[in-house]
PDB file of C-alpha atoms in Angstrom:
ATOM      1  CA  MET I   1       0.000   0.000   0.000  1.00 63.00           C
ATOM      2  CA  GLU I   2       1.346   3.392  -0.978  1.00 71.00           C
ATOM      3  CA  ARG I   3       1.827   5.920   1.810  1.00 80.00           C
ATOM      4  CA  SER I   4       0.100   9.262   1.479  1.00 91.00           C
ATOM      5  CA  ARG I   5       2.195  12.356   0.780  1.00 92.00           C
ATOM      6  CA  GLU I   6       1.362  13.561   4.285  1.00 92.00           C
ATOM      7  CA  ASP I   7       2.524  10.282   5.832  1.00 92.00           C
ATOM      8  CA  GLU I   8       5.804  10.492   3.894  1.00 92.00           C
ATOM      9  CA  VAL I   9       6.507  14.010   5.098  1.00 93.00           C
ATOM     10  CA  ARG I  10       5.386  13.506   8.692  1.00 92.00           C
ATOM     11  CA  GLU I  11       7.457  10.324   9.029  1.00 92.00           C
ATOM     12  CA  ARG I  12      10.585  12.132   7.842  1.00 93.00           C
ATOM     13  CA  LEU I  13       9.993  15.117  10.097  1.00 90.00           C
ATOM     14  CA  ALA I  14       9.487  12.740  13.046  1.00 90.00           C
ATOM     15  CA  ASP I  15      12.862  11.226  12.171  1.00 91.00           C
ATOM     16  CA  ILE I  16      14.373  14.701  12.455  1.00 87.00           C
ATOM     17  CA  ALA I  17      12.616  16.018  15.556  1.00 84.00           C
ATOM     18  CA  GLY I  18      11.076  12.995  17.252  1.00 84.00           C
ATOM     19  CA  ASP I  19       7.466  12.001  17.726  1.00 81.00           C
ATOM     20  CA  ASP I  20       6.685  14.797  20.169  1.00 84.00           C
ATOM     21  CA  PRO I  21       8.739  17.843  19.160  1.00 83.00           C
ATOM     22  CA  GLY I  22       8.837  20.821  21.470  1.00 85.00           C
ATOM     23  CA  PRO I  23       8.179  24.397  20.379  1.00 87.00           C
ATOM     24  CA  GLY I  24      11.765  24.919  19.236  1.00 86.00           C
ATOM     25  CA  GLU I  25      11.789  21.802  17.112  1.00 86.00           C
ATOM     26  CA  ARG I  26       8.384  22.630  15.607  1.00 86.00           C
ATOM     27  CA  ALA I  27       9.629  26.104  14.706  1.00 87.00           C
ATOM     28  CA  LEU I  28      12.743  24.612  13.102  1.00 87.00           C
ATOM     29  CA  LEU I  29      10.672  22.137  11.087  1.00 89.00           C
ATOM     30  CA  GLY I  30       8.380  24.959   9.983  1.00 89.00           C
ATOM     31  CA  ARG I  31      11.378  26.968   8.751  1.00 91.00           C
ATOM     32  CA  LEU I  32      12.769  23.924   6.951  1.00 92.00           C
ATOM     33  CA  VAL I  33       9.484  23.278   5.168  1.00 94.00           C
ATOM     34  CA  ARG I  34       8.929  26.954   4.300  1.00 95.00           C
ATOM     35  CA  SER I  35      12.456  27.163   2.894  1.00 95.00           C
ATOM     36  CA  PHE I  36      11.737  24.182   0.641  1.00 96.00           C
ATOM     37  CA  LEU I  37       8.460  25.725  -0.520  1.00 97.00           C
ATOM     38  CA  GLU I  38      10.223  29.008  -1.323  1.00 96.00           C
ATOM     39  CA  LYS I  39      13.224  27.506  -3.146  1.00 96.00           C
ATOM     40  CA  ASN I  40      11.820  24.465  -4.928  1.00 97.00           C
ATOM     41  CA  PRO I  41       9.879  26.311  -7.654  1.00 96.00           C
ATOM     42  CA  ALA I  42      12.994  28.214  -8.781  1.00 97.00           C
ATOM     43  CA  GLY I  43      14.985  24.988  -8.696  1.00 97.00           C
ATOM     44  CA  VAL I  44      12.420  23.293 -10.892  1.00 98.00           C
ATOM     45  CA  ASP I  45      12.494  26.268 -13.294  1.00 97.00           C
ATOM     46  CA  GLN I  46      16.254  25.794 -13.610  1.00 97.00           C
ATOM     47  CA  LEU I  47      15.725  22.056 -14.078  1.00 98.00           C
ATOM     48  CA  ALA I  48      13.321  22.832 -16.934  1.00 97.00           C
ATOM     49  CA  GLU I  49      16.004  24.916 -18.645  1.00 96.00           C
ATOM     50  CA  LEU I  50      18.518  22.105 -18.241  1.00 97.00           C
ATOM     51  CA  LEU I  51      16.050  19.512 -19.552  1.00 97.00           C
ATOM     52  CA  ARG I  52      15.444  21.652 -22.610  1.00 96.00           C
ATOM     53  CA  GLY I  53      19.129  22.501 -22.996  1.00 92.00           C
ATOM     54  CA  GLY I  54      20.209  18.897 -23.201  1.00 79.00           C
ATOM     55  CA  ASP I  55      23.363  18.928 -21.002  1.00 88.00           C
ATOM     56  CA  PRO I  56      23.289  15.609 -19.111  1.00 94.00           C
ATOM     57  CA  GLY I  57      26.148  16.538 -16.754  1.00 94.00           C
ATOM     58  CA  MET I  58      24.587  19.711 -15.403  1.00 95.00           C
ATOM     59  CA  LEU I  59      21.148  18.105 -15.457  1.00 97.00           C
ATOM     60  CA  ARG I  60      22.385  15.220 -13.323  1.00 97.00           C
ATOM     61  CA  GLU I  61      23.933  17.541 -10.741  1.00 97.00           C
ATOM     62  CA  HIS I  62      20.862  19.745 -10.486  1.00 97.00           C
ATOM     63  CA  ALA I  63      18.414  16.822 -10.332  1.00 98.00           C
ATOM     64  CA  HIS I  64      20.589  15.293  -7.606  1.00 98.00           C
ATOM     65  CA  ALA I  65      20.391  18.498  -5.535  1.00 98.00           C
ATOM     66  CA  LEU I  66      16.610  18.711  -5.957  1.00 98.00           C
ATOM     67  CA  LYS I  67      16.270  15.047  -5.010  1.00 98.00           C
ATOM     68  CA  GLY I  68      18.268  15.666  -1.856  1.00 97.00           C
ATOM     69  CA  SER I  69      16.205  18.641  -0.742  1.00 97.00           C
ATOM     70  CA  ALA I  70      12.940  16.775  -1.386  1.00 97.00           C
ATOM     71  CA  THR I  71      14.240  13.735   0.494  1.00 96.00           C
ATOM     72  CA  ASN I  72      15.327  15.898   3.432  1.00 95.00           C
ATOM     73  CA  ILE I  73      11.746  16.934   4.121  1.00 94.00           C
ATOM     74  CA  GLY I  74      10.127  13.616   3.244  1.00 95.00           C
ATOM     75  CA  ALA I  75       8.678  14.521  -0.147  1.00 96.00           C
ATOM     76  CA  ASP I  76       9.651  11.026  -1.274  1.00 95.00           C
ATOM     77  CA  SER I  77       7.371  10.786  -4.302  1.00 95.00           C
ATOM     78  CA  LEU I  78       8.724  14.065  -5.658  1.00 97.00           C
ATOM     79  CA  ALA I  79      12.280  12.945  -4.876  1.00 98.00           C
ATOM     80  CA  ARG I  80      11.717   9.778  -6.933  1.00 97.00           C
ATOM     81  CA  VAL I  81      10.934  11.855 -10.036  1.00 98.00           C
ATOM     82  CA  PHE I  82      14.135  13.860  -9.545  1.00 98.00           C
ATOM     83  CA  ALA I  83      16.018  10.572  -9.054  1.00 98.00           C
ATOM     84  CA  GLU I  84      14.711   9.257 -12.379  1.00 98.00           C
ATOM     85  CA  ILE I  85      16.020  12.373 -14.109  1.00 98.00           C
ATOM     86  CA  GLU I  86      19.339  12.083 -12.298  1.00 98.00           C
ATOM     87  CA  HIS I  87      19.789   8.428 -13.276  1.00 98.00           C
ATOM     88  CA  ALA I  88      18.865   9.044 -16.908  1.00 97.00           C
ATOM     89  CA  ALA I  89      21.310  11.958 -17.098  1.00 97.00           C
ATOM     90  CA  ARG I  90      24.023   9.827 -15.483  1.00 96.00           C
ATOM     91  CA  ASP I  91      23.519   7.439 -18.409  1.00 96.00           C
ATOM     92  CA  GLY I  92      23.859  10.360 -20.844  1.00 95.00           C
ATOM     93  CA  VAL I  93      20.125  10.541 -21.584  1.00 94.00           C
ATOM     94  CA  VAL I  94      18.060  13.705 -21.267  1.00 95.00           C
ATOM     95  CA  PRO I  95      14.485  12.634 -20.511  1.00 96.00           C
ATOM     96  CA  ASP I  96      11.513  14.156 -22.288  1.00 96.00           C
ATOM     97  CA  PRO I  97      11.134  17.628 -20.718  1.00 97.00           C
ATOM     98  CA  ASP I  98       7.366  17.848 -21.051  1.00 97.00           C
ATOM     99  CA  LEU I  99       6.793  14.409 -19.547  1.00 97.00           C
ATOM    100  CA  MET I 100       9.134  14.955 -16.608  1.00 98.00           C
ATOM    101  CA  LEU I 101       7.968  18.497 -15.882  1.00 98.00           C
ATOM    102  CA  GLY I 102       4.367  17.298 -15.991  1.00 98.00           C
ATOM    103  CA  ARG I 103       5.157  14.587 -13.452  1.00 98.00           C
ATOM    104  CA  ILE I 104       6.948  17.098 -11.235  1.00 98.00           C
ATOM    105  CA  ALA I 105       3.991  19.492 -11.420  1.00 98.00           C
ATOM    106  CA  CYS I 106       1.609  16.680 -10.432  1.00 97.00           C
ATOM    107  CA  GLU I 107       3.759  15.757  -7.441  1.00 96.00           C
ATOM    108  CA  GLN I 108       4.095  19.383  -6.404  1.00 97.00           C
ATOM    109  CA  ALA I 109       0.308  19.755  -6.567  1.00 97.00           C
ATOM    110  CA  LEU I 110      -0.018  16.795  -4.194  1.00 95.00           C
ATOM    111  CA  VAL I 111       2.759  17.590  -1.723  1.00 97.00           C
ATOM    112  CA  TYR I 112       2.746  21.414  -1.545  1.00 97.00           C
ATOM    113  CA  PRO I 113      -0.627  21.601   0.289  1.00 97.00           C
ATOM    114  CA  VAL I 114       0.684  19.073   2.821  1.00 95.00           C
ATOM    115  CA  LEU I 115       3.843  21.103   3.320  1.00 96.00           C
ATOM    116  CA  GLU I 116       1.899  24.351   3.655  1.00 95.00           C
ATOM    117  CA  LYS I 117      -0.318  22.730   6.302  1.00 93.00           C
ATOM    118  CA  ILE I 118       2.710  21.469   8.235  1.00 91.00           C
ATOM    119  CA  ALA I 119       4.511  24.808   7.944  1.00 90.00           C
ATOM    120  CA  ALA I 120       1.442  26.538   9.411  1.00 90.00           C
ATOM    121  CA  GLU I 121       1.553  24.167  12.388  1.00 83.00           C
ATOM    122  CA  GLY I 122       5.108  25.255  13.264  1.00 65.00           C
TER     123      GLY I 122
END
């Protein structure tokens, strides 16, 4: 059974701060999540340019960084899309930009509301 986007994120944040975080930990988690929400769209815009530009080396590095930031906050489903791009680029293949950007947009539409809800809790 697939975990929900909220379960993915909450499990990761519990790994970071424990099951019963205090006010300081909740504030830190809120800042972490807000930072991701602020920076991820620009990172994806840059990824789009790299997908359309066709440079596998730079694409791999950027997809790897995006995967890491998504993994850090528990956006595992989004991280898996970045990982697919990273692995394809490592093999010298630039995936179809429209397909990959569409998948990213779908994942963002599912996980961003969860992240906004969690950020508001902190």
